[in-house]
Short mmCIF file of C-alpha atoms and ligand atoms in Angstrom, two decimals:
data_model
loop_
_atom_site.label_atom_id
_atom_site.label_comp_id
_atom_site.label_asym_id
_atom_site.label_seq_id
_atom_site.Cartn_x
_atom_site.Cartn_y
_atom_site.Cartn_z
CA MET D 41 -15.00 13.68 7.05
CA LYS D 42 -17.10 12.07 9.71
CA ILE D 43 -17.81 8.81 7.82
CA ASP D 44 -21.14 6.36 8.45
CA LYS D 45 -19.87 3.01 9.66
CA SER D 46 -22.92 0.91 8.38
CA LEU D 47 -21.79 1.46 4.71
CA PHE D 48 -19.01 -0.16 5.54
CA HIS D 49 -19.19 -5.00 5.13
CA PRO D 50 -18.00 -6.84 8.67
CA ASP D 51 -15.17 -8.50 6.36
CA TYR D 52 -14.44 -4.82 5.06
CA LYS D 53 -10.91 -4.72 3.00
CA PRO D 54 -8.95 -1.31 1.91
CA GLU D 55 -7.66 -3.11 -0.50
CA PRO D 56 -8.35 -4.16 -3.86
CA TYR D 57 -11.53 -7.02 -4.31
CA TRP D 58 -9.18 -7.94 -7.66
CA TRP D 59 -6.69 -9.59 -5.56
CA GLU D 60 -8.37 -11.64 -3.88
CA ALA D 61 -8.61 -14.05 -6.93
CA ALA D 62 -4.48 -12.96 -8.46
CA ARG D 63 -2.39 -11.51 -5.87
CA PRO D 64 0.97 -9.02 -7.02
CA GLY D 65 3.52 -11.31 -6.32
CA GLU D 66 6.44 -13.37 -6.94
CA ASP D 67 5.49 -16.04 -9.83
CA HIS D 68 8.40 -16.94 -12.67
CA ALA D 69 10.31 -14.51 -10.84
CA ALA D 70 13.78 -14.78 -12.10
CA ASP D 71 17.67 -13.02 -10.88
CA LEU D 72 18.29 -9.93 -12.76
CA PRO D 73 21.00 -11.25 -15.75
CA ALA D 74 23.60 -9.17 -16.20
CA THR D 75 23.26 -8.64 -19.72
CA THR D 76 20.29 -8.45 -22.09
CA GLU D 77 18.95 -7.41 -25.44
CA ILE D 78 15.87 -4.92 -24.13
CA LEU D 79 15.41 -4.69 -20.44
CA ILE D 80 11.60 -3.37 -19.73
CA VAL D 81 11.02 -1.35 -16.75
CA GLY D 82 7.23 -1.31 -15.26
CA SER D 83 5.62 -5.36 -14.90
CA GLY D 84 2.02 -3.95 -15.93
CA TYR D 85 0.04 -4.87 -19.52
CA ALA D 86 2.23 -2.13 -21.06
CA GLY D 87 5.44 -4.08 -20.02
CA LEU D 88 4.17 -7.89 -20.50
CA SER D 89 2.82 -7.40 -23.60
CA ALA D 90 5.81 -5.67 -25.57
CA GLY D 91 8.16 -8.94 -23.68
CA LEU D 92 5.58 -11.01 -24.47
CA GLU D 93 5.73 -9.97 -27.99
CA LEU D 94 9.75 -9.50 -28.29
CA ALA D 95 10.01 -12.59 -26.52
CA ARG D 96 7.66 -14.76 -28.71
CA GLU D 97 10.29 -12.94 -31.53
CA GLY D 98 13.43 -14.64 -29.62
CA ARG D 99 14.67 -11.87 -28.45
CA ASP D 100 16.36 -11.91 -25.20
CA VAL D 101 14.27 -9.74 -22.37
CA ALA D 102 14.28 -9.00 -19.15
CA ILE D 103 10.61 -7.32 -17.43
CA VAL D 104 12.26 -5.96 -14.14
CA ASP D 105 9.22 -4.44 -11.65
CA SER D 106 10.35 -1.90 -8.42
CA GLU D 107 7.24 -4.21 -6.39
CA ALA D 108 5.60 -7.53 -6.64
CA PHE D 109 4.00 -8.21 -10.55
CA GLY D 110 1.26 -6.18 -11.00
CA PHE D 111 1.51 -3.78 -8.45
CA GLY D 112 0.70 -1.19 -10.11
CA ALA D 113 -2.55 -0.24 -12.05
CA SER D 114 -3.07 -3.62 -14.34
CA SER D 115 -4.04 -5.51 -11.27
CA ARG D 116 -6.30 -2.39 -9.93
CA ASN D 117 -8.44 -1.24 -12.35
CA GLY D 118 -12.26 -1.48 -13.49
CA GLY D 119 -11.56 -4.10 -16.30
CA GLY D 120 -13.26 -1.71 -18.41
CA LEU D 121 -12.24 -2.59 -22.29
CA SER D 122 -12.74 0.59 -24.58
CA GLY D 123 -13.43 -0.10 -28.08
CA GLY D 124 -11.92 3.66 -29.36
CA VAL D 125 -14.10 6.30 -27.78
CA ASN D 126 -11.68 9.08 -26.34
CA ILE D 127 -9.24 10.40 -29.04
CA GLY D 128 -8.14 13.45 -26.67
CA LYS D 129 -8.87 16.86 -26.72
CA GLY D 130 -8.27 19.14 -29.85
CA LEU D 131 -9.02 15.91 -31.92
CA SER D 132 -11.89 15.06 -30.97
CA GLY D 133 -14.06 17.47 -33.33
CA GLY D 134 -16.92 17.86 -30.73
CA PRO D 135 -19.52 21.03 -31.21
CA GLY D 136 -17.26 24.32 -31.94
CA GLN D 137 -14.94 23.09 -33.36
CA LYS D 138 -13.70 22.15 -36.70
CA LEU D 139 -10.49 19.76 -38.20
CA SER D 140 -8.60 20.61 -41.35
CA ALA D 141 -8.83 17.32 -43.49
CA GLU D 142 -5.35 16.57 -42.30
CA GLU D 143 -6.57 16.53 -38.60
CA ARG D 144 -9.28 14.13 -39.57
CA ALA D 145 -7.00 11.78 -40.99
CA ILE D 146 -4.95 12.07 -38.11
CA GLN D 147 -8.39 11.17 -35.85
CA GLU D 148 -9.44 8.26 -37.98
CA GLN D 149 -5.87 6.85 -37.16
CA LEU D 150 -6.30 7.24 -33.72
CA LEU D 151 -10.36 5.76 -33.68
CA ARG D 152 -8.61 2.96 -36.25
CA GLU D 153 -6.38 2.04 -34.05
CA SER D 154 -8.16 2.53 -30.29
CA ALA D 155 -10.49 0.04 -32.02
CA ALA D 156 -7.75 -1.83 -32.57
CA SER D 157 -6.77 -2.22 -29.75
CA LEU D 158 -9.72 -4.51 -28.57
CA SER D 159 -9.36 -6.72 -31.23
CA LEU D 160 -5.61 -7.09 -29.84
CA VAL D 161 -7.25 -8.15 -27.07
CA GLU D 162 -9.81 -10.62 -26.92
CA THR D 163 -6.29 -11.93 -29.73
CA LEU D 164 -4.33 -11.95 -26.28
CA ILE D 165 -6.65 -13.43 -24.37
CA GLU D 166 -7.52 -16.61 -26.83
CA ARG D 167 -3.68 -17.37 -28.17
CA GLU D 168 -2.86 -17.25 -24.71
CA SER D 169 -5.83 -19.19 -23.26
CA ILE D 170 -6.43 -16.04 -20.62
CA ALA D 171 -9.14 -17.20 -17.97
CA CYS D 172 -9.94 -13.15 -16.87
CA HIS D 173 -13.82 -13.67 -17.41
CA TYR D 174 -13.72 -12.30 -20.33
CA GLU D 175 -17.33 -10.35 -21.65
CA ARG D 176 -18.32 -9.04 -24.71
CA LYS D 177 -21.07 -7.19 -23.46
CA GLY D 178 -20.57 -3.56 -24.47
CA ARG D 179 -20.53 0.05 -22.49
CA TYR D 180 -23.50 2.05 -22.25
CA LEU D 181 -22.19 6.42 -22.10
CA GLY D 182 -24.65 8.41 -20.37
CA ALA D 183 -25.59 11.96 -21.12
CA PHE D 184 -24.74 13.74 -17.58
CA THR D 185 -26.55 17.06 -19.39
CA PRO D 186 -29.14 17.10 -22.16
CA GLU D 187 -26.36 19.06 -23.78
CA HIS D 188 -24.01 16.46 -24.06
CA PHE D 189 -26.92 13.93 -25.25
CA LYS D 190 -27.14 16.43 -28.32
CA SER D 191 -23.51 15.71 -28.58
CA PHE D 192 -24.28 12.04 -29.51
CA LYS D 193 -25.71 11.63 -32.82
CA ALA D 194 -22.16 12.91 -34.19
CA LYS D 195 -20.39 11.01 -31.93
CA SER D 196 -22.30 7.91 -32.65
CA GLU D 197 -22.18 8.58 -36.37
CA LEU D 198 -18.65 9.20 -36.63
CA LEU D 199 -17.47 5.91 -35.08
CA ASN D 200 -19.86 4.08 -36.82
CA ARG D 201 -18.35 5.28 -39.82
CA VAL D 202 -14.65 5.16 -38.65
CA THR D 203 -14.39 2.11 -36.77
CA ASP D 204 -17.71 -0.10 -37.05
CA ALA D 205 -18.53 0.31 -33.67
CA GLN D 206 -22.13 0.10 -34.61
CA SER D 207 -23.65 1.90 -32.35
CA THR D 208 -27.12 3.60 -31.41
CA VAL D 209 -27.98 6.43 -29.69
CA ILE D 210 -30.91 6.19 -26.87
CA GLY D 211 -33.13 8.50 -25.38
CA PRO D 212 -33.35 8.57 -21.75
CA ASP D 213 -37.11 7.63 -22.93
CA GLU D 214 -35.83 4.09 -24.20
CA GLN D 215 -32.92 3.75 -21.38
CA ARG D 216 -35.01 2.01 -18.80
CA ALA D 217 -33.17 -1.18 -21.04
CA GLU D 218 -30.49 -0.46 -19.81
CA ILE D 219 -29.72 0.91 -17.38
CA ALA D 220 -31.99 0.51 -13.54
CA SER D 221 -31.69 4.39 -13.13
CA ASP D 222 -32.81 7.90 -14.71
CA PHE D 223 -30.19 9.65 -13.45
CA TYR D 224 -28.58 10.27 -17.58
CA HIS D 225 -29.90 12.08 -20.24
CA GLY D 226 -30.03 9.75 -22.61
CA GLY D 227 -26.74 7.77 -23.46
CA MET D 228 -24.73 5.87 -26.43
CA VAL D 229 -25.01 1.81 -26.60
CA ILE D 230 -20.91 1.03 -28.36
CA PRO D 231 -21.39 -3.15 -28.28
CA LYS D 232 -17.79 -3.29 -29.55
CA SER D 233 -16.51 -3.10 -26.09
CA GLY D 234 -15.98 -5.26 -23.32
CA LYS D 235 -15.32 -6.43 -19.31
CA LEU D 236 -12.68 -8.56 -17.69
CA HIS D 237 -10.98 -9.13 -14.70
CA PRO D 238 -8.04 -6.72 -14.38
CA ALA D 239 -5.92 -9.31 -11.93
CA LEU D 240 -6.72 -12.50 -13.78
CA PHE D 241 -6.20 -10.60 -17.14
CA HIS D 242 -2.97 -9.53 -15.87
CA LYS D 243 -1.40 -12.13 -14.95
CA GLY D 244 -2.14 -14.72 -17.97
CA LEU D 245 -0.19 -11.68 -19.49
CA LEU D 246 2.29 -12.86 -16.59
CA ASP D 247 2.41 -16.57 -16.79
CA ALA D 248 2.01 -16.07 -21.43
CA ALA D 249 5.29 -14.06 -21.60
CA HIS D 250 7.64 -16.09 -19.31
CA ARG D 251 6.24 -18.94 -21.88
CA ALA D 252 7.60 -17.17 -24.72
CA GLY D 253 11.02 -16.95 -22.50
CA ALA D 254 11.29 -13.22 -20.96
CA THR D 255 12.82 -13.28 -17.54
CA LEU D 256 11.17 -11.58 -14.87
CA CYS D 257 12.41 -9.73 -12.03
CA ALA D 258 10.21 -8.35 -8.77
CA HIS D 259 11.00 -6.03 -6.24
CA THR D 260 13.94 -5.24 -8.20
CA LYS D 261 13.64 -1.23 -8.70
CA VAL D 262 15.62 0.03 -11.60
CA THR D 263 17.13 3.53 -10.11
CA ALA D 264 19.03 5.25 -12.86
CA ILE D 265 19.97 4.30 -16.78
CA THR D 266 22.94 5.16 -18.26
CA GLY D 267 24.90 4.50 -22.13
CA GLN D 268 23.05 5.19 -25.36
CA ALA D 269 20.62 3.57 -27.89
CA GLY D 270 23.08 -0.07 -28.20
CA ASP D 271 24.95 0.16 -24.40
CA PHE D 272 23.00 1.04 -21.54
CA THR D 273 23.57 0.45 -18.00
CA VAL D 274 20.95 -0.15 -16.34
CA LYS D 275 21.68 -0.09 -12.51
CA THR D 276 18.66 -1.20 -10.59
CA THR D 277 18.45 -1.47 -6.27
CA ARG D 278 19.43 -5.67 -7.10
CA GLY D 279 22.77 -4.84 -9.27
CA ASP D 280 23.71 -3.70 -13.26
CA CYS D 281 22.24 -4.74 -16.21
CA ARG D 282 22.81 -4.11 -19.75
CA ALA D 283 21.05 -4.01 -22.21
CA GLU D 284 20.87 -2.83 -25.90
CA GLN D 285 17.32 -0.97 -25.71
CA VAL D 286 14.77 -0.13 -22.60
CA ILE D 287 11.54 0.48 -22.89
CA VAL D 288 10.00 2.42 -20.16
CA ALA D 289 6.49 1.05 -19.28
CA THR D 290 5.83 2.75 -15.16
CA ASN D 291 2.50 4.94 -17.07
CA GLY D 292 0.93 6.43 -12.87
CA TYR D 293 3.59 5.26 -11.64
CA THR D 294 6.78 7.14 -13.24
CA GLY D 295 9.34 8.92 -11.13
CA GLU D 296 11.87 9.98 -11.18
CA LEU D 297 14.43 7.46 -13.31
CA THR D 298 12.87 9.19 -16.07
CA PRO D 299 12.27 13.14 -15.09
CA GLY D 300 12.73 14.00 -18.84
CA LEU D 301 9.05 11.21 -19.11
CA ARG D 302 7.77 12.75 -15.50
CA LYS D 303 6.94 16.05 -16.34
CA ARG D 304 5.03 15.06 -19.79
CA LEU D 305 2.71 13.18 -17.27
CA ILE D 306 -0.14 14.36 -14.34
CA PRO D 307 -0.37 10.78 -12.22
CA VAL D 308 -3.79 11.44 -10.88
CA LEU D 309 -5.45 7.78 -7.46
CA SER D 310 -8.40 7.13 -9.16
CA HIS D 311 -10.75 4.82 -6.68
CA ILE D 312 -12.74 2.00 -7.09
CA ILE D 313 -15.56 0.08 -4.32
CA MET D 314 -16.86 -3.19 -4.92
CA THR D 315 -20.36 -3.85 -2.98
CA GLU D 316 -21.24 -7.25 -0.86
CA GLU D 317 -23.68 -10.45 -3.53
CA LEU D 318 -26.65 -8.20 -3.66
CA PRO D 319 -29.81 -10.06 -3.80
CA ARG D 320 -30.36 -11.75 -6.84
CA ASP D 321 -33.06 -10.49 -8.47
CA LEU D 322 -32.02 -6.72 -8.09
CA ALA D 323 -27.49 -7.41 -8.89
CA ALA D 324 -30.06 -8.95 -11.70
CA SER D 325 -31.76 -5.60 -12.53
CA LEU D 326 -29.40 -2.78 -12.06
CA ILE D 327 -27.65 -2.58 -15.51
CA PRO D 328 -29.99 -5.98 -16.93
CA GLN D 329 -27.68 -5.77 -20.48
CA GLY D 330 -24.40 -6.70 -18.74
CA ARG D 331 -22.43 -3.69 -20.27
CA THR D 332 -19.99 -1.23 -18.41
CA ILE D 333 -21.19 1.94 -17.80
CA SER D 334 -19.13 5.37 -18.06
CA GLU D 335 -20.46 9.02 -18.68
CA THR D 336 -19.82 12.77 -20.09
CA PRO D 337 -18.86 15.07 -17.14
CA ARG D 338 -15.20 16.04 -16.28
CA VAL D 339 -15.31 14.37 -13.42
CA LEU D 340 -16.74 11.12 -14.77
CA ASN D 341 -17.22 7.80 -12.38
CA TYR D 342 -17.55 4.84 -14.29
CA TYR D 343 -18.89 1.23 -12.54
CA ARG D 344 -19.67 -2.71 -13.54
CA MET D 345 -21.00 -5.36 -11.73
CA ALA D 346 -17.96 -8.16 -11.40
CA PRO D 347 -18.02 -11.19 -12.63
CA GLY D 348 -20.81 -13.43 -11.41
CA ASP D 349 -23.31 -10.83 -11.53
CA ARG D 350 -23.93 -10.62 -7.29
CA ARG D 351 -21.63 -7.10 -6.65
CA MET D 352 -21.14 -3.40 -8.24
CA MET D 353 -18.19 -2.38 -9.00
CA PHE D 354 -18.21 1.66 -8.95
CA GLY D 355 -15.02 3.65 -9.45
CA GLY D 356 -14.05 7.51 -9.85
CA ARG D 357 -12.36 10.22 -8.63
CA PRO D 358 -14.20 11.71 -6.05
CA ARG D 359 -11.22 13.12 -4.55
CA PHE D 360 -8.30 14.44 -5.99
CA THR D 361 -5.75 13.78 -3.37
CA ASP D 362 -5.22 10.64 -1.27
CA VAL D 363 -7.51 11.45 1.72
CA GLY D 364 -7.41 6.69 2.81
CA ALA D 365 -9.29 4.27 1.55
CA ASP D 366 -12.28 4.92 4.11
CA VAL D 367 -12.65 8.45 2.92
CA THR D 368 -13.35 8.06 -0.65
CA ALA D 369 -15.57 4.70 -0.29
CA ALA D 370 -18.07 6.86 1.04
CA LEU D 371 -18.37 9.23 -0.95
CA LEU D 372 -18.94 6.67 -4.24
CA HIS D 373 -20.63 5.12 -2.13
CA ARG D 374 -22.36 7.90 -2.63
CA ASN D 375 -22.19 8.59 -5.77
CA MET D 376 -23.83 5.29 -6.99
CA THR D 377 -26.87 5.78 -4.51
CA ASP D 378 -27.47 8.72 -6.98
CA ARG D 379 -27.48 6.77 -9.35
CA PHE D 380 -29.18 3.61 -7.78
CA PRO D 381 -31.04 4.92 -4.87
CA GLN D 382 -32.28 0.89 -4.51
CA LEU D 383 -28.26 0.90 -3.08
CA LYS D 384 -28.50 2.05 0.08
CA ASP D 385 -27.87 -0.04 2.04
CA ALA D 386 -25.56 -2.53 -0.34
CA ARG D 387 -22.21 -2.58 1.96
CA ILE D 388 -19.22 -2.34 0.91
CA THR D 389 -16.03 -4.46 1.40
CA HIS D 390 -13.57 -3.21 -1.06
CA SER D 391 -11.75 0.08 -1.41
CA TRP D 392 -8.80 0.68 -2.90
CA SER D 393 -7.31 3.39 -4.92
CA GLY D 394 -4.31 3.19 -7.82
CA HIS D 395 -3.30 5.40 -9.87
CA VAL D 396 -3.32 6.60 -14.14
CA ALA D 397 -1.65 8.97 -15.53
CA PHE D 398 -2.94 11.82 -17.98
CA THR D 399 -1.22 13.09 -20.92
CA TYR D 400 -1.57 17.75 -21.43
CA ASP D 401 -3.12 16.43 -24.74
CA PHE D 402 -5.42 13.74 -22.68
CA LEU D 403 -3.77 11.22 -25.75
CA PRO D 404 -0.97 8.09 -25.54
CA HIS D 405 1.67 8.14 -26.49
CA LEU D 406 4.32 5.89 -27.82
CA GLY D 407 7.66 7.32 -29.11
CA ARG D 408 11.35 7.62 -27.75
CA GLU D 409 12.94 10.11 -25.21
CA ALA D 410 17.25 10.36 -24.83
CA GLY D 411 16.96 6.84 -26.82
CA LEU D 412 15.14 4.79 -24.45
CA HIS D 413 11.44 3.55 -26.01
CA TYR D 414 8.34 4.41 -24.38
CA CYS D 415 4.58 3.85 -23.97
CA MET D 416 2.63 5.58 -21.34
CA GLY D 417 -0.29 8.58 -20.84
CA CYS D 418 -3.86 5.78 -20.61
CA ASN D 419 -6.04 9.12 -19.58
CA GLY D 420 -7.67 7.15 -16.89
CA SER D 421 -8.18 4.05 -20.38
CA GLY D 422 -5.16 1.92 -20.68
CA VAL D 423 -6.49 -2.32 -20.52
CA GLY D 424 -6.78 -2.50 -23.96
CA MET D 425 -4.69 0.74 -25.06
CA LEU D 426 -2.11 0.19 -22.69
CA THR D 427 -1.17 -3.12 -24.41
CA TYR D 428 -1.66 -2.04 -27.93
CA LEU D 429 0.64 0.14 -27.07
CA GLY D 430 3.09 -1.92 -24.74
CA TYR D 431 2.43 -4.04 -28.20
CA GLN D 432 3.58 -1.88 -30.81
CA VAL D 433 7.17 -0.82 -29.24
CA ALA D 434 7.69 -3.62 -29.39
CA ARG D 435 6.88 -4.17 -33.23
CA ARG D 436 8.98 -0.92 -33.41
CA ILE D 437 12.09 -3.15 -31.85
CA VAL D 438 11.24 -5.55 -34.15
CA GLN D 439 10.59 -4.45 -37.68
CA GLY D 440 14.11 -1.89 -36.53
CA GLY D 441 12.70 1.35 -36.29
CA ALA D 442 9.67 1.37 -38.59
CA LEU D 443 6.05 1.70 -36.74
CA ASP D 444 3.11 2.87 -38.83
CA SER D 445 0.86 3.81 -35.44
CA ALA D 446 -0.71 7.65 -35.15
CA TYR D 447 0.48 7.35 -31.34
CA ALA D 448 4.46 6.77 -32.60
CA ASN D 449 6.62 10.46 -32.21
CA ARG D 450 3.16 12.33 -31.61
CA GLU D 451 5.37 15.21 -29.22
CA LEU D 452 4.36 14.00 -25.72
CA PRO D 453 3.42 17.87 -24.87
CA ARG D 454 4.99 19.21 -22.10
CA VAL D 455 2.34 20.31 -18.68
CA PRO D 456 2.51 24.27 -18.83
CA MET D 457 2.34 24.90 -15.29
CA PRO D 458 4.87 27.03 -14.14
CA PHE D 459 8.23 24.50 -12.26
CA TYR D 460 6.02 21.81 -12.91
CA SER D 461 7.80 18.25 -12.31
CA GLY D 462 5.70 16.00 -11.82
CA ASN D 463 4.32 16.15 -8.47
CA PRO D 464 0.71 17.85 -9.86
CA TRP D 465 -0.01 20.83 -7.00
CA PHE D 466 -2.47 22.09 -9.21
CA LEU D 467 -5.22 19.60 -9.42
CA PRO D 468 -7.39 19.73 -6.04
CA ILE D 469 -7.74 22.93 -7.12
CA VAL D 470 -8.16 22.34 -10.96
CA GLY D 471 -10.35 18.39 -9.75
CA GLY D 472 -12.31 20.97 -7.29
CA TYR D 473 -13.15 23.59 -10.59
CA TYR D 474 -13.73 20.65 -12.87
CA ARG D 475 -16.05 19.64 -10.38
CA PHE D 476 -18.11 22.38 -9.87
CA ARG D 477 -18.16 23.07 -13.92
CA ASP D 478 -19.84 19.81 -13.73
CA THR D 479 -22.44 20.77 -11.39
CA LEU D 480 -23.00 23.84 -13.35
CA ASP D 481 -23.60 22.30 -15.83
CA ARG D 482 -26.00 20.07 -15.02
CA ARG D 483 -28.16 21.80 -13.23
CA PHE D 484 -28.42 25.10 -15.72
CA THR D 485 -27.90 23.67 -19.21
CA GLY D 486 -30.21 22.57 -21.77
C1 LIG T 619 -8.61 2.52 -9.83
C2 LIG T 619 -8.25 2.62 -11.67
C3 LIG T 619 -9.25 2.47 -11.66
C4 LIG T 619 -9.00 1.94 -13.72
N1 LIG T 619 -9.96 1.84 -14.42
C5 LIG T 619 -10.12 1.26 -16.13
C6 LIG T 619 -11.13 0.78 -16.84
O1 LIG T 619 -12.13 0.30 -16.91
N2 LIG T 619 -10.82 0.68 -18.11
C7 LIG T 619 -9.33 0.83 -18.26
O2 LIG T 619 -8.92 0.89 -19.49
N3 LIG T 619 -8.53 1.64 -17.57
C8 LIG T 619 -8.69 1.44 -16.83
N4 LIG T 619 -7.40 2.26 -15.30
C9 LIG T 619 -6.03 2.19 -15.98
C10 LIG T 619 -5.67 1.24 -16.22
O3 LIG T 619 -5.19 0.41 -15.67
C11 LIG T 619 -4.02 1.74 -17.11
O4 LIG T 619 -3.88 2.49 -17.84
C12 LIG T 619 -3.28 0.37 -16.93
O5 LIG T 619 -3.26 -0.61 -16.09
C13 LIG T 619 -1.48 0.56 -17.27
O6 LIG T 619 -0.67 -0.09 -17.31
P1 LIG T 619 0.72 0.02 -17.62
O7 LIG T 619 1.32 -1.32 -18.01
O8 LIG T 619 1.44 1.60 -18.28
O9 LIG T 619 1.47 0.56 -16.20
P2 LIG T 619 0.89 0.25 -14.00
O10 LIG T 619 -0.07 -0.76 -14.72
O11 LIG T 619 0.58 0.75 -13.37
O12 LIG T 619 2.51 -0.62 -14.54
C14 LIG T 619 3.17 0.12 -13.79
C15 LIG T 619 4.48 -0.45 -13.39
O13 LIG T 619 5.33 0.61 -13.18
C16 LIG T 619 6.33 0.06 -12.13
N5 LIG T 619 7.73 1.53 -11.99
C17 LIG T 619 7.72 2.78 -11.95
N6 LIG T 619 9.26 2.45 -11.33
C18 LIG T 619 9.37 1.83 -11.46
C19 LIG T 619 11.41 1.79 -11.11
N7 LIG T 619 12.08 3.07 -10.94
N8 LIG T 619 11.65 0.49 -11.56
C20 LIG T 619 10.58 -0.53 -11.95
N9 LIG T 619 9.50 -0.51 -11.92
C21 LIG T 619 9.21 0.98 -11.78
C22 LIG T 619 5.20 0.40 -11.21
O14 LIG T 619 6.02 -0.62 -9.71
C23 LIG T 619 4.40 -0.62 -11.94
O15 LIG T 619 4.11 -1.77 -11.82
C24 LIG T 619 -7.53 2.40 -14.32
C25 LIG T 619 -6.28 2.59 -13.29
C26 LIG T 619 -7.16 2.44 -11.87
C27 LIG T 619 -5.98 3.40 -11.27
#
């Protein structure tokens, strides 16, 4: 693909904008202890949230990462904090789907907990004094087709009834109060959701886990785990550690260490660009209520203004293979100007990507596999949910195994692709097909 160089600012960097304020690093790094009560693999939101809670409960806990702290998705994401909109296929109760009374009860519990993840993040930010530009400005979900818009009334009623989301449905004629674009066929406003600076939130959690007494080990890749619950030997590139319990919190970066989990996850690259500072009036006009925007196609985009409200952050999955930051930047810029033609001259200062983990049932999970605890499968929305599930895994350990969570112990389904072991060879085909279906839906339904 030929790339128009004028799209890029002279100071363009192919790395996360967020790292300008908080780069993954080694702050608080310690040597790997020879023994610990609980060892956590992964220093993203899930690992830190679990480690923080365990350390606050006086448990001896070590959190290890193969890279610098925060190298994974937790310092790269869009910072959109949803209050519980996605509850997975099979339980969404969408058009044509009839749920039994039992399924409905599960659906409602999943939704309530998903809303609770927002409260947990807000509590952590306040209790640990995390300066991460958090704002509860709400979310606007744009309808990609008139058909999608028709489904919003029932969705909004469900959210309001179960989670008191106070959501409202906005027709196409009214949506200019939400967004300076006519791209969508109306939308839904969900006030109970927020946005934050993802890398600063991560740094705040890291500092809090350190203050609470967790041992933090960077550049310590776990290469093997042997033994059983109560007596594990964890082999790492920096020596061995014996641990009574192990939590695996590796989400989209789950590798050969845990093949049983890996074959149940589909790692997908998500990409983001940041624009240069826009003229003040233009910047203020784009998303006047300051919300985070997402949308309803299968291959969706998500966007928001960055802290300071002068730059547009625009994310999506324009390619399902790693084609390089410059190519995805150009594709995202095109998607951005499809929605906001007024941004055609806005140059890109940063472009980056990271791995998210999809599950076959589109639900996040926490559970146990071969005696190991795990929480993973964010399906693209893990800022709140994986912070929450990390906390829940910690509570399960503190409570000696008992846990009242609808996300616990649901079977994490295998990906039903022949010989699948974690390398998603089918993604370009499935992704291309989804994109084609989205195009057809947009042109021919409604
Ligand atoms: C571009 C992008 C945009 C996103 N936007 C949003 C958004 O707007 N809203 C939202 O809710 N979610 C979003 N997400 C998803 C969200 O970022 C993730 O769900 C969340 O950060 C996952 O946190 P985690 O702690 O589970 O995993 P991660 O933060 O990915 O951390 C996993 C860690 O495990 C480590 N690891 C892996 N294997 C080993 C090993 N063998 N030994 C030691 N360490 C290991 C990795 O180095 C990594 O640091 C986005 C993700 C991406 C990539």
